[in-house]
PDB file of C-alpha atoms and ligand atoms in Angstrom:
ATOM      1  CA  LEU A   1      -5.365   1.252  11.300  1.00 73.00           C
ATOM      2  CA  VAL A   2      -9.069   3.260  11.619  1.00 81.00           C
ATOM      3  CA  ARG A   3     -10.094   0.732   9.089  1.00 81.00           C
ATOM      4  CA  LEU A   4      -8.491  -3.038  10.830  1.00 84.00           C
ATOM      5  CA  ARG A   5      -9.548  -1.713  14.050  1.00 84.00           C
ATOM      6  CA  ARG A   6     -13.498  -0.814  12.432  1.00 82.00           C
ATOM      7  CA  ARG A   7     -12.668  -4.593  11.468  1.00 80.00           C
ATOM      8  CA  LEU A   8     -11.927  -6.204  13.632  1.00 83.00           C
ATOM      9  CA  SER A   9     -12.956  -4.728  17.307  1.00 80.00           C
ATOM     10  CA  GLY A  10     -16.436  -5.592  19.244  1.00 74.00           C
ATOM     11  CA  SER A  11     -19.209  -7.570  17.760  1.00 74.00           C
ATOM     12  CA  ASN A  12     -17.770  -7.490  14.473  1.00 78.00           C
ATOM     13  CA  ASN A  13     -15.052 -10.290  15.140  1.00 86.00           C
ATOM     14  CA  ALA A  14     -15.436 -14.067  16.866  1.00 87.00           C
ATOM     15  CA  LEU A  15     -11.531 -13.581  17.808  1.00 90.00           C
ATOM     16  CA  SER A  16     -11.977 -10.018  19.729  1.00 89.00           C
ATOM     17  CA  ARG A  17     -15.729 -11.120  20.807  1.00 88.00           C
ATOM     18  CA  GLY A  18     -14.259 -14.120  22.065  1.00 88.00           C
ATOM     19  CA  LEU A  19     -11.197 -11.698  23.544  1.00 90.00           C
ATOM     20  CA  LEU A  20     -13.420  -9.451  25.122  1.00 90.00           C
ATOM     21  CA  THR A  21     -15.482 -12.391  26.911  1.00 88.00           C
ATOM     22  CA  LEU A  22     -13.589 -12.268  29.793  1.00 89.00           C
ATOM     23  CA  LEU A  23     -13.041  -8.817  30.159  1.00 91.00           C
ATOM     24  CA  SER A  24     -16.329  -8.009  30.327  1.00 89.00           C
ATOM     25  CA  ARG A  25     -17.260 -10.448  33.394  1.00 89.00           C
ATOM     26  CA  ASP A  26     -17.595  -9.113  36.829  1.00 90.00           C
ATOM     27  CA  LYS A  27     -15.381 -11.671  37.705  1.00 89.00           C
ATOM     28  CA  ILE A  28     -12.899 -14.556  36.384  1.00 90.00           C
ATOM     29  CA  ASP A  29     -13.982 -17.836  37.792  1.00 91.00           C
ATOM     30  CA  GLU A  30     -13.955 -21.194  36.149  1.00 92.00           C
ATOM     31  CA  ASP A  31     -17.353 -20.260  34.313  1.00 92.00           C
ATOM     32  CA  THR A  32     -15.457 -17.414  32.699  1.00 92.00           C
ATOM     33  CA  TRP A  33     -12.455 -19.644  32.069  1.00 94.00           C
ATOM     34  CA  GLU A  34     -14.696 -22.066  30.083  1.00 94.00           C
ATOM     35  CA  GLU A  35     -16.458 -19.615  28.120  1.00 92.00           C
ATOM     36  CA  PHE A  36     -13.774 -18.249  27.400  1.00 93.00           C
ATOM     37  CA  GLU A  37     -12.082 -20.993  25.932  1.00 93.00           C
ATOM     38  CA  ASP A  38     -14.869 -21.524  24.201  1.00 92.00           C
ATOM     39  CA  THR A  39     -15.587 -18.488  22.103  1.00 90.00           C
ATOM     40  CA  LEU A  40     -11.739 -18.347  21.004  1.00 91.00           C
ATOM     41  CA  LEU A  41     -12.153 -21.724  20.004  1.00 89.00           C
ATOM     42  CA  THR A  42     -14.786 -19.790  16.989  1.00 87.00           C
ATOM     43  CA  SER A  43     -12.385 -18.390  15.984  1.00 87.00           C
ATOM     44  CA  ASP A  44      -9.949 -19.842  13.699  1.00 86.00           C
ATOM     45  CA  LEU A  45      -7.650 -19.756  16.452  1.00 89.00           C
ATOM     46  CA  GLY A  46      -6.898 -23.804  15.946  1.00 88.00           C
ATOM     47  CA  VAL A  47      -6.589 -25.441  19.349  1.00 92.00           C
ATOM     48  CA  LYS A  48      -3.207 -24.980  20.425  1.00 93.00           C
ATOM     49  CA  PRO A  49      -2.416 -21.454  20.457  1.00 93.00           C
ATOM     50  CA  THR A  50      -5.963 -21.503  22.225  1.00 94.00           C
ATOM     51  CA  MET A  51      -4.956 -23.498  25.128  1.00 95.00           C
ATOM     52  CA  GLU A  52      -1.862 -22.304  25.309  1.00 95.00           C
ATOM     53  CA  LEU A  53      -3.480 -17.968  25.347  1.00 95.00           C
ATOM     54  CA  VAL A  54      -5.880 -19.228  28.332  1.00 95.00           C
ATOM     55  CA  GLU A  55      -2.942 -21.259  30.366  1.00 96.00           C
ATOM     56  CA  ALA A  56      -0.507 -18.477  29.479  1.00 96.00           C
ATOM     57  CA  LEU A  57      -3.159 -15.746  30.487  1.00 95.00           C
ATOM     58  CA  ARG A  58      -4.622 -18.169  33.913  1.00 95.00           C
ATOM     59  CA  ALA A  59      -0.842 -18.203  34.901  1.00 96.00           C
ATOM     60  CA  ARG A  60      -0.487 -14.659  35.102  1.00 95.00           C
ATOM     61  CA  LEU A  61      -2.947 -13.482  36.117  1.00 95.00           C
ATOM     62  CA  ARG A  62      -2.585 -16.213  39.426  1.00 94.00           C
ATOM     63  CA  VAL A  63       0.980 -14.716  40.150  1.00 95.00           C
ATOM     64  CA  GLU A  64      -0.377 -11.205  39.938  1.00 94.00           C
ATOM     65  CA  GLY A  65      -2.948 -12.155  42.495  1.00 93.00           C
ATOM     66  CA  ILE A  66      -5.427 -10.596  39.464  1.00 92.00           C
ATOM     67  CA  SER A  67      -9.068 -11.389  39.870  1.00 88.00           C
ATOM     68  CA  ASP A  68     -10.902  -8.090  38.918  1.00 89.00           C
ATOM     69  CA  PRO A  69     -11.349  -8.656  34.556  1.00 90.00           C
ATOM     70  CA  SER A  70     -10.894  -4.811  34.191  1.00 86.00           C
ATOM     71  CA  LYS A  71      -7.483  -5.839  35.397  1.00 90.00           C
ATOM     72  CA  ALA A  72      -6.450  -8.749  33.276  1.00 93.00           C
ATOM     73  CA  ARG A  73      -6.485  -6.434  29.565  1.00 93.00           C
ATOM     74  CA  GLY A  74      -2.587  -5.529  30.124  1.00 94.00           C
ATOM     75  CA  ALA A  75      -1.900  -8.988  30.669  1.00 94.00           C
ATOM     76  CA  LEU A  76      -4.302 -10.290  27.827  1.00 95.00           C
ATOM     77  CA  ARG A  77      -2.573  -7.748  25.544  1.00 95.00           C
ATOM     78  CA  GLU A  78       0.629  -8.806  26.231  1.00 95.00           C
ATOM     79  CA  GLU A  79       0.303 -12.714  26.183  1.00 95.00           C
ATOM     80  CA  LEU A  80      -1.598 -12.556  22.323  1.00 94.00           C
ATOM     81  CA  ILE A  81       0.900  -9.967  21.128  1.00 96.00           C
ATOM     82  CA  LYS A  82       3.403 -13.059  22.770  1.00 95.00           C
ATOM     83  CA  LEU A  83       1.730 -15.313  20.110  1.00 94.00           C
ATOM     84  CA  VAL A  84       1.421 -13.052  17.750  1.00 95.00           C
ATOM     85  CA  ASP A  85       4.757 -12.933  17.788  1.00 95.00           C
ATOM     86  CA  PRO A  86       6.153  -9.060  16.831  1.00 94.00           C
ATOM     87  CA  SER A  87       9.985 -10.619  16.826  1.00 94.00           C
ATOM     88  CA  LEU A  88       9.111 -12.346  13.693  1.00 95.00           C
ATOM     89  CA  ASN A  89      11.025 -11.096  10.976  1.00 96.00           C
ATOM     90  CA  ARG A  90       7.618  -8.891   8.880  1.00 96.00           C
ATOM     91  CA  THR A  91      10.369  -7.441   6.743  1.00 96.00           C
ATOM     92  CA  LEU A  92      10.099  -8.050   2.268  1.00 96.00           C
ATOM     93  CA  GLY A  93      12.551  -9.667   0.081  1.00 95.00           C
ATOM     94  CA  THR A  94      12.120  -6.830  -1.793  1.00 94.00           C
ATOM     95  CA  THR A  95      15.086  -5.006  -1.501  1.00 91.00           C
ATOM     96  CA  ARG A  96      18.762  -7.093  -3.377  1.00 86.00           C
ATOM     97  CA  SER A  97      21.748  -4.902  -4.164  1.00 83.00           C
ATOM     98  CA  GLN A  98      21.611  -6.623  -7.262  1.00 85.00           C
ATOM     99  CA  THR A  99      19.194  -5.667  -8.800  1.00 86.00           C
ATOM    100  CA  PRO A 100      15.950  -6.508  -8.948  1.00 96.00           C
ATOM    101  CA  ALA A 101      14.375  -8.849  -6.206  1.00 97.00           C
ATOM    102  CA  VAL A 102      11.661 -11.029  -7.224  1.00 98.00           C
ATOM    103  CA  VAL A 103       8.673 -12.195  -5.387  1.00 98.00           C
ATOM    104  CA  MET A 104       6.700 -14.676  -6.165  1.00 98.00           C
ATOM    105  CA  VAL A 105       2.920 -14.616  -5.108  1.00 97.00           C
ATOM    106  CA  VAL A 106       1.369 -18.084  -4.855  1.00 96.00           C
ATOM    107  CA  GLY A 107      -1.999 -18.676  -4.623  1.00 94.00           C
ATOM    108  CA  VAL A 108      -5.430 -20.588  -5.185  1.00 92.00           C
ATOM    109  CA  ASN A 109      -7.185 -18.343  -7.489  1.00 91.00           C
ATOM    110  CA  GLY A 110      -9.885 -16.185  -5.985  1.00 93.00           C
ATOM    111  CA  THR A 111      -8.394 -15.537  -2.564  1.00 95.00           C
ATOM    112  CA  GLY A 112      -6.842 -12.137  -3.999  1.00 96.00           C
ATOM    113  CA  LYS A 113      -3.565 -12.980  -5.694  1.00 97.00           C
ATOM    114  CA  THR A 114      -4.226 -10.723  -8.924  1.00 97.00           C
ATOM    115  CA  THR A 115      -5.171  -7.460  -6.406  1.00 97.00           C
ATOM    116  CA  THR A 116      -2.117  -8.172  -4.289  1.00 98.00           C
ATOM    117  CA  VAL A 117       0.291  -7.933  -6.777  1.00 98.00           C
ATOM    118  CA  GLY A 118      -1.375  -4.445  -8.092  1.00 98.00           C
ATOM    119  CA  LYS A 119      -1.596  -3.171  -4.245  1.00 98.00           C
ATOM    120  CA  LEU A 120       2.247  -4.165  -3.096  1.00 98.00           C
ATOM    121  CA  ALA A 121       3.520  -2.297  -6.617  1.00 98.00           C
ATOM    122  CA  ARG A 122       2.081   0.191  -5.823  1.00 98.00           C
ATOM    123  CA  VAL A 123       3.338   0.348  -2.360  1.00 97.00           C
ATOM    124  CA  LEU A 124       7.029  -0.141  -4.479  1.00 98.00           C
ATOM    125  CA  VAL A 125       6.584   2.428  -6.691  1.00 98.00           C
ATOM    126  CA  ALA A 126       5.799   5.037  -3.654  1.00 97.00           C
ATOM    127  CA  GLU A 127       9.269   3.862  -2.469  1.00 96.00           C
ATOM    128  CA  ASP A 128      10.187   5.347  -5.809  1.00 97.00           C
ATOM    129  CA  LYS A 129      11.647   1.418  -6.978  1.00 97.00           C
ATOM    130  CA  ASP A 130      11.070   0.610 -10.826  1.00 97.00           C
ATOM    131  CA  VAL A 131       8.653  -2.737 -10.785  1.00 98.00           C
ATOM    132  CA  MET A 132       7.956  -4.678 -13.428  1.00 98.00           C
ATOM    133  CA  LEU A 133       5.196  -7.786 -13.510  1.00 98.00           C
ATOM    134  CA  GLY A 134       4.917 -11.657 -15.075  1.00 98.00           C
ATOM    135  CA  ALA A 135       1.542 -12.754 -15.287  1.00 97.00           C
ATOM    136  CA  VAL A 136       2.382 -16.144 -15.596  1.00 94.00           C
ATOM    137  CA  ASP A 137      -1.344 -17.699 -15.149  1.00 90.00           C
ATOM    138  CA  THR A 138      -0.835 -18.439 -19.426  1.00 88.00           C
ATOM    139  CA  PHE A 139      -4.059 -20.838 -18.503  1.00 85.00           C
ATOM    140  CA  ARG A 140      -6.878 -17.735 -18.197  1.00 84.00           C
ATOM    141  CA  ALA A 141      -5.485 -15.255 -20.299  1.00 85.00           C
ATOM    142  CA  ALA A 142      -8.378 -13.268 -18.399  1.00 91.00           C
ATOM    143  CA  ALA A 143      -6.093 -13.548 -15.302  1.00 92.00           C
ATOM    144  CA  ALA A 144      -2.900 -11.399 -17.791  1.00 94.00           C
ATOM    145  CA  ASP A 145      -5.209  -9.259 -18.391  1.00 96.00           C
ATOM    146  CA  GLN A 146      -6.539  -8.339 -14.630  1.00 96.00           C
ATOM    147  CA  LEU A 147      -2.869  -7.959 -14.106  1.00 97.00           C
ATOM    148  CA  GLU A 148      -1.955  -5.695 -17.202  1.00 97.00           C
ATOM    149  CA  THR A 149      -5.064  -3.482 -16.345  1.00 98.00           C
ATOM    150  CA  TRP A 150      -3.476  -3.489 -12.564  1.00 98.00           C
ATOM    151  CA  GLY A 151      -0.299  -2.509 -14.000  1.00 98.00           C
ATOM    152  CA  SER A 152      -1.084   0.267 -15.897  1.00 98.00           C
ATOM    153  CA  ARG A 153      -3.245   1.768 -12.855  1.00 97.00           C
ATOM    154  CA  VAL A 154      -0.517   1.374 -10.758  1.00 97.00           C
ATOM    155  CA  GLY A 155       1.575   2.980 -13.553  1.00 98.00           C
ATOM    156  CA  VAL A 156       4.196   0.144 -14.827  1.00 98.00           C
ATOM    157  CA  PRO A 157       4.984  -2.922 -17.220  1.00 98.00           C
ATOM    158  CA  THR A 158       3.697  -6.143 -17.797  1.00 98.00           C
ATOM    159  CA  ILE A 159       5.230  -8.905 -19.349  1.00 97.00           C
ATOM    160  CA  ARG A 160       2.570 -11.954 -19.940  1.00 95.00           C
ATOM    161  CA  GLY A 161       2.846 -14.745 -22.700  1.00 90.00           C
ATOM    162  CA  ALA A 162       0.689 -16.017 -25.353  1.00 88.00           C
ATOM    163  CA  GLU A 163      -2.186 -18.588 -23.739  1.00 86.00           C
ATOM    164  CA  GLY A 164      -1.116 -21.660 -22.857  1.00 87.00           C
ATOM    165  CA  ALA A 165       2.791 -20.330 -23.519  1.00 92.00           C
ATOM    166  CA  ASP A 166       5.073 -22.768 -20.877  1.00 93.00           C
ATOM    167  CA  PRO A 167       4.550 -20.766 -17.464  1.00 93.00           C
ATOM    168  CA  ALA A 168       8.223 -21.116 -16.990  1.00 95.00           C
ATOM    169  CA  SER A 169       8.869 -19.496 -19.858  1.00 96.00           C
ATOM    170  CA  VAL A 170       7.043 -16.595 -19.391  1.00 96.00           C
ATOM    171  CA  ALA A 171       8.155 -16.142 -15.526  1.00 97.00           C
ATOM    172  CA  PHE A 172      12.111 -16.836 -17.271  1.00 97.00           C
ATOM    173  CA  GLU A 173      11.175 -13.402 -19.747  1.00 97.00           C
ATOM    174  CA  ALA A 174       9.239 -11.287 -17.230  1.00 98.00           C
ATOM    175  CA  VAL A 175      12.803 -11.474 -15.005  1.00 98.00           C
ATOM    176  CA  LYS A 176      14.819 -11.167 -18.105  1.00 97.00           C
ATOM    177  CA  ALA A 177      12.989  -7.761 -19.669  1.00 97.00           C
ATOM    178  CA  GLY A 178      13.456  -6.957 -15.667  1.00 97.00           C
ATOM    179  CA  ILE A 179      16.898  -7.089 -15.737  1.00 97.00           C
ATOM    180  CA  GLU A 180      18.059  -5.350 -18.874  1.00 97.00           C
ATOM    181  CA  ALA A 181      15.379  -2.828 -18.060  1.00 96.00           C
ATOM    182  CA  GLU A 182      17.523  -2.818 -13.853  1.00 96.00           C
ATOM    183  CA  ALA A 183      13.625  -2.914 -12.461  1.00 97.00           C
ATOM    184  CA  ASP A 184      14.270  -2.966  -8.447  1.00 97.00           C
ATOM    185  CA  VAL A 185      11.510  -5.451  -8.279  1.00 98.00           C
ATOM    186  CA  VAL A 186       9.983  -8.314 -10.727  1.00 98.00           C
ATOM    187  CA  LEU A 187       6.700  -9.187  -8.876  1.00 98.00           C
ATOM    188  CA  VAL A 188       5.437 -12.711 -10.738  1.00 98.00           C
ATOM    189  CA  ASP A 189       1.900 -13.531 -10.611  1.00 97.00           C
ATOM    190  CA  THR A 190       1.162 -17.272 -11.009  1.00 94.00           C
ATOM    191  CA  ALA A 191      -1.489 -19.077 -11.393  1.00 87.00           C
ATOM    192  CA  GLY A 192      -3.056 -20.416  -8.869  1.00 85.00           C
ATOM    193  CA  ARG A 193      -5.359 -23.628 -10.411  1.00 76.00           C
ATOM    194  CA  LEU A 194      -5.121 -26.788  -7.130  1.00 69.00           C
ATOM    195  CA  HIS A 195      -6.283 -29.155 -10.066  1.00 61.00           C
ATOM    196  CA  THR A 196      -3.440 -31.663  -8.862  1.00 69.00           C
ATOM    197  CA  LYS A 197      -1.037 -31.262  -6.189  1.00 68.00           C
ATOM    198  CA  THR A 198       1.402 -32.940  -8.458  1.00 76.00           C
ATOM    199  CA  GLY A 199       0.419 -30.713 -11.704  1.00 81.00           C
ATOM    200  CA  LEU A 200       1.025 -27.621  -8.656  1.00 76.00           C
ATOM    201  CA  MET A 201       4.128 -28.884  -7.636  1.00 73.00           C
ATOM    202  CA  ASP A 202       5.903 -29.833 -10.937  1.00 80.00           C
ATOM    203  CA  GLU A 203       4.827 -26.071 -12.360  1.00 88.00           C
ATOM    204  CA  LEU A 204       5.280 -23.729  -9.190  1.00 92.00           C
ATOM    205  CA  GLY A 205       8.700 -25.490  -8.432  1.00 91.00           C
ATOM    206  CA  LYS A 206       9.737 -25.327 -11.673  1.00 93.00           C
ATOM    207  CA  VAL A 207       8.654 -21.218 -12.850  1.00 95.00           C
ATOM    208  CA  LYS A 208      11.440 -21.384  -9.827  1.00 96.00           C
ATOM    209  CA  ARG A 209      13.998 -22.725 -11.144  1.00 95.00           C
ATOM    210  CA  VAL A 210      13.966 -21.147 -14.255  1.00 97.00           C
ATOM    211  CA  ILE A 211      13.868 -17.881 -12.733  1.00 97.00           C
ATOM    212  CA  GLU A 212      16.394 -18.854 -10.431  1.00 96.00           C
ATOM    213  CA  ARG A 213      18.967 -19.672 -14.191  1.00 96.00           C
ATOM    214  CA  GLN A 214      18.995 -15.413 -13.648  1.00 96.00           C
ATOM    215  CA  ALA A 215      18.404 -13.865 -10.110  1.00 96.00           C
ATOM    216  CA  PRO A 216      17.345 -15.603  -7.312  1.00 96.00           C
ATOM    217  CA  VAL A 217      14.042 -15.672  -5.884  1.00 97.00           C
ATOM    218  CA  THR A 218      13.842 -12.958  -2.600  1.00 96.00           C
ATOM    219  CA  GLU A 219      10.573 -13.879  -1.519  1.00 97.00           C
ATOM    220  CA  VAL A 220       7.629 -15.996  -2.231  1.00 98.00           C
ATOM    221  CA  LEU A 221       4.065 -14.614  -0.462  1.00 98.00           C
ATOM    222  CA  LEU A 222       1.775 -17.065  -0.145  1.00 97.00           C
ATOM    223  CA  VAL A 223      -1.983 -15.445  -0.338  1.00 97.00           C
ATOM    224  CA  LEU A 224      -4.924 -16.493   1.946  1.00 96.00           C
ATOM    225  CA  ASP A 225      -8.356 -15.372   2.326  1.00 95.00           C
ATOM    226  CA  ALA A 226      -8.815 -14.601   5.976  1.00 93.00           C
ATOM    227  CA  THR A 227     -12.361 -15.555   5.252  1.00 93.00           C
ATOM    228  CA  THR A 228     -11.731 -18.891   3.999  1.00 92.00           C
ATOM    229  CA  GLY A 229     -11.000 -20.034   8.383  1.00 88.00           C
ATOM    230  CA  GLN A 230      -9.995 -24.587   8.103  1.00 87.00           C
ATOM    231  CA  ASN A 231     -10.060 -24.521   3.988  1.00 90.00           C
ATOM    232  CA  GLY A 232      -7.642 -21.669   3.860  1.00 91.00           C
ATOM    233  CA  MET A 233      -5.079 -23.352   5.889  1.00 91.00           C
ATOM    234  CA  THR A 234      -5.439 -26.782   4.528  1.00 91.00           C
ATOM    235  CA  GLN A 235      -4.493 -24.229   1.120  1.00 89.00           C
ATOM    236  CA  ALA A 236      -1.714 -23.117   3.118  1.00 92.00           C
ATOM    237  CA  ARG A 237      -0.445 -26.851   3.962  1.00 92.00           C
ATOM    238  CA  ILE A 238      -0.594 -27.486   0.679  1.00 90.00           C
ATOM    239  CA  PHE A 239       1.226 -25.031  -0.938  1.00 91.00           C
ATOM    240  CA  ALA A 240       4.200 -25.283   2.014  1.00 92.00           C
ATOM    241  CA  GLU A 241       4.655 -28.446   0.800  1.00 89.00           C
ATOM    242  CA  VAL A 242       5.139 -26.911  -2.722  1.00 87.00           C
ATOM    243  CA  VAL A 243       7.000 -24.602  -2.442  1.00 91.00           C
ATOM    244  CA  ASP A 244       9.528 -22.476   0.188  1.00 94.00           C
ATOM    245  CA  ILE A 245       6.848 -20.287   1.429  1.00 96.00           C
ATOM    246  CA  THR A 246       8.836 -16.925   2.533  1.00 97.00           C
ATOM    247  CA  GLY A 247       5.386 -14.450   4.495  1.00 98.00           C
ATOM    248  CA  VAL A 248       1.790 -14.740   4.273  1.00 98.00           C
ATOM    249  CA  VAL A 249      -0.912 -12.367   2.837  1.00 98.00           C
ATOM    250  CA  LEU A 250      -3.677 -12.381   4.536  1.00 96.00           C
ATOM    251  CA  THR A 251      -6.321 -11.107   2.282  1.00 96.00           C
ATOM    252  CA  LYS A 252     -10.331  -9.528   3.223  1.00 94.00           C
ATOM    253  CA  LEU A 253      -9.589  -8.745   6.441  1.00 91.00           C
ATOM    254  CA  ASP A 254     -12.221  -6.258   5.932  1.00 87.00           C
ATOM    255  CA  GLY A 255     -14.773  -9.485   5.258  1.00 84.00           C
ATOM    256  CA  SER A 256     -15.900 -12.020   7.564  1.00 82.00           C
ATOM    257  CA  ALA A 257     -12.790 -13.473   8.814  1.00 83.00           C
ATOM    258  CA  LYS A 258     -12.425 -14.367  12.349  1.00 85.00           C
ATOM    259  CA  GLY A 259      -9.039 -13.164  12.704  1.00 87.00           C
ATOM    260  CA  GLY A 260      -7.363 -15.890  14.649  1.00 90.00           C
ATOM    261  CA  ILE A 261      -6.463 -17.604  11.304  1.00 91.00           C
ATOM    262  CA  VAL A 262      -2.780 -14.993  11.851  1.00 93.00           C
ATOM    263  CA  ILE A 263      -1.857 -17.135  14.721  1.00 94.00           C
ATOM    264  CA  GLN A 264      -3.220 -20.471  13.394  1.00 92.00           C
ATOM    265  CA  VAL A 265      -0.958 -19.895   9.826  1.00 94.00           C
ATOM    266  CA  GLN A 266       2.437 -18.609  11.491  1.00 96.00           C
ATOM    267  CA  ARG A 267       2.837 -21.774  13.915  1.00 92.00           C
ATOM    268  CA  GLU A 268       1.695 -23.800  11.089  1.00 92.00           C
ATOM    269  CA  LEU A 269       3.633 -22.210   8.486  1.00 94.00           C
ATOM    270  CA  GLY A 270       6.511 -21.381  10.397  1.00 95.00           C
ATOM    271  CA  VAL A 271       6.541 -17.678   8.512  1.00 96.00           C
ATOM    272  CA  PRO A 272       5.341 -14.393   8.987  1.00 98.00           C
ATOM    273  CA  VAL A 273       2.278 -12.873   8.093  1.00 97.00           C
ATOM    274  CA  LYS A 274       3.852  -9.821   6.022  1.00 98.00           C
ATOM    275  CA  LEU A 275       0.786  -7.833   4.549  1.00 98.00           C
ATOM    276  CA  VAL A 276      -2.420  -8.181   4.681  1.00 96.00           C
ATOM    277  CA  GLY A 277      -5.573  -6.787   2.508  1.00 95.00           C
ATOM    278  CA  LEU A 278      -8.276  -4.420   3.692  1.00 93.00           C
ATOM    279  CA  GLY A 279     -10.068  -3.830   0.885  1.00 93.00           C
ATOM    280  CA  GLU A 280     -10.318  -3.955  -2.937  1.00 95.00           C
ATOM    281  CA  GLY A 281      -8.583  -0.355  -3.776  1.00 95.00           C
ATOM    282  CA  VAL A 282      -5.241  -0.271  -5.005  1.00 95.00           C
ATOM    283  CA  ASP A 283      -4.673   1.905  -1.258  1.00 94.00           C
ATOM    284  CA  ASP A 284      -5.726  -1.346   0.824  1.00 95.00           C
ATOM    285  CA  LEU A 285      -2.265  -2.801   1.655  1.00 96.00           C
ATOM    286  CA  ALA A 286      -1.158  -2.625   4.734  1.00 95.00           C
ATOM    287  CA  PRO A 287       2.099  -4.087   6.473  1.00 95.00           C
ATOM    288  CA  PHE A 288       0.958  -6.311   9.223  1.00 96.00           C
ATOM    289  CA  ASP A 289       2.039  -5.213  12.601  1.00 94.00           C
ATOM    290  CA  ALA A 290       1.194  -7.798  15.473  1.00 95.00           C
ATOM    291  CA  GLU A 291       0.568  -4.967  18.079  1.00 95.00           C
ATOM    292  CA  GLN A 292      -1.742  -2.538  16.405  1.00 93.00           C
ATOM    293  CA  PHE A 293      -3.473  -5.678  15.052  1.00 93.00           C
ATOM    294  CA  VAL A 294      -3.837  -7.017  18.683  1.00 93.00           C
ATOM    295  CA  ASP A 295      -5.025  -3.409  20.538  1.00 92.00           C
ATOM    296  CA  ALA A 296      -7.724  -3.544  16.693  1.00 90.00           C
ATOM    297  CA  LEU A 297      -8.716  -6.977  18.296  1.00 90.00           C
ATOM    298  CA  LEU A 298      -9.133  -5.309  21.682  1.00 90.00           C
ATOM    299  CA  SER A 299     -10.663  -2.730  21.122  1.00 87.00           C
TER     300      SER A 299
HETATM  301  P1  GDP B 301      -7.073 -14.056  -7.728  1.00 86.05           P
HETATM  302  O1  GDP B 301      -7.990 -15.372  -8.290  1.00 86.05           O
HETATM  303  O2  GDP B 301      -6.171 -15.008  -6.482  1.00 86.05           O
HETATM  304  O3  GDP B 301      -6.582 -13.649  -8.579  1.00 86.05           O
HETATM  305  O4  GDP B 301      -7.695 -13.250  -6.982  1.00 86.05           O
HETATM  306  P2  GDP B 301      -8.182 -11.682  -7.651  1.00 86.05           P
HETATM  307  O5  GDP B 301      -7.224 -10.546  -7.265  1.00 86.05           O
HETATM  308  O6  GDP B 301      -8.514 -11.585  -8.883  1.00 86.05           O
HETATM  309  O7  GDP B 301      -9.326 -11.668  -6.561  1.00 86.05           O
HETATM  310  C1  GDP B 301     -10.962 -12.309  -6.249  1.00 86.05           C
HETATM  311  C2  GDP B 301     -11.433 -11.344  -5.353  1.00 86.05           C
HETATM  312  O8  GDP B 301     -11.582 -10.636  -3.923  1.00 86.05           O
HETATM  313  C3  GDP B 301     -12.294  -9.601  -6.210  1.00 86.05           C
HETATM  314  O9  GDP B 301     -12.885  -9.471  -6.609  1.00 86.05           O
HETATM  315  C4  GDP B 301     -10.925  -9.415  -5.109  1.00 86.05           C
HETATM  316  O10 GDP B 301     -11.019  -6.991  -5.225  1.00 86.05           O
HETATM  317  C5  GDP B 301     -11.595  -9.249  -3.866  1.00 86.05           C
HETATM  318  N1  GDP B 301     -10.290  -8.473  -2.843  1.00 86.05           N
HETATM  319  C6  GDP B 301      -8.924  -8.575  -2.960  1.00 86.05           C
HETATM  320  N2  GDP B 301      -8.551  -8.524  -1.796  1.00 86.05           N
HETATM  321  C7  GDP B 301      -9.284  -8.084  -1.793  1.00 86.05           C
HETATM  322  C8  GDP B 301      -8.972  -7.485   0.342  1.00 86.05           C
HETATM  323  O11 GDP B 301      -8.350  -7.429   1.227  1.00 86.05           O
HETATM  324  N3  GDP B 301     -10.649  -7.046  -0.029  1.00 86.05           N
HETATM  325  C9  GDP B 301     -12.118  -7.280  -0.409  1.00 86.05           C
HETATM  326  N4  GDP B 301     -13.038  -6.985   0.239  1.00 86.05           N
HETATM  327  N5  GDP B 301     -11.745  -8.084  -1.515  1.00 86.05           N
HETATM  328  C10 GDP B 301     -10.270  -8.218  -1.921  1.00 86.05           C
END
C-alpha cells in the first residue's frame, strides 16, 4: 500500500495530478472544470469515464452547494471509487471443491506474464496451497526456462514440454500432473506472440478446450502492462475476443503508468482488475482494492 501510494500519488502520476488540479485551485469555476477535464484525458482514463466523472462531480457539488475546492475532496473520492467499482467480485478463482483449480494466464510477451505466474504461485504457497506450473509457451525455450526458475524459487514443480511441442498437449499434461499430484492450483503460463489474431485464437482456444477435458478453467487472467496505455487497451480487446477473460492483472504500476487504464480496461472488458504488479520481485504482487487505489491517487 505504501508503495502504491508512493507510485501513484501527486506529481508521479498523470491521473493523480489530474485529480489534484481540482483540489488545488482557489475556487471551482468553468476554467477549473475545463482544466480538470483536460488533465484527466491525458491519464489513460478514456473519454467516456472522464466525462462521466466530471458530470457526476459537477452535479454533486452543485447539489451540495460546494464551491470551495478544499471541501470537494470527499465527493471526488466517492465518485472516483464508484468509477473503479468496489462491487466487482475480485476474488481469484483459485479454489475449487474438486481440485485442482486451473488458472490460465494470457497476454502479450513482455507484459510480465511469467513474472506474474511466479509471484502468484508465491501468494498461493503462502496460503498453504499445493501449486503446479505449466509452461505452455513451447515456441521459446527461454520462456519455459524462465518459468522453471520461478518455480524453483517459489518451491513448486513446473511441467514443460519439448521445444516445438503442441502447446495444448503440454497444457493437458500439466493439468493431468496436477490432478495426479492432487494439487490445489495449476497455473498455466501461455504463449503471447501476437503474430496473427487467428493464430492466437486457435492456440489459446485449443489450450483451454484441451484443459477442460480434464478440469474446468476457473480463471483466465489477462496480463497487461499498465505503462503501455492505449496499446495495452488494443491488446486487451484482441485477447477478449479470443478467450473469455475473467480478470485482469495490471503490471508495472510501479513504472510510468498513468493510472487511468484501471478504469478503462474494466469498462471495456467488463471484468475487474484483480491483481496489480508493483515491481520485479517475488513479493511485488498485490490484490487490487478500489478504495486503496483511489486513496493512493488522492494522497
Ligand atoms: P512475459 O514475456 O509476459 O512473460 O514477461 P516477463 O514476465 O518475462 O516480464 C517482462 C519484464 O517485465 C521482466 O523484466 C520483469 O521483471 C518485468 N516485470 C514484470 N512485472 C513487473 C512489475 O509489476 N513491475 C516492474 N517494474 N517490472 C515488471
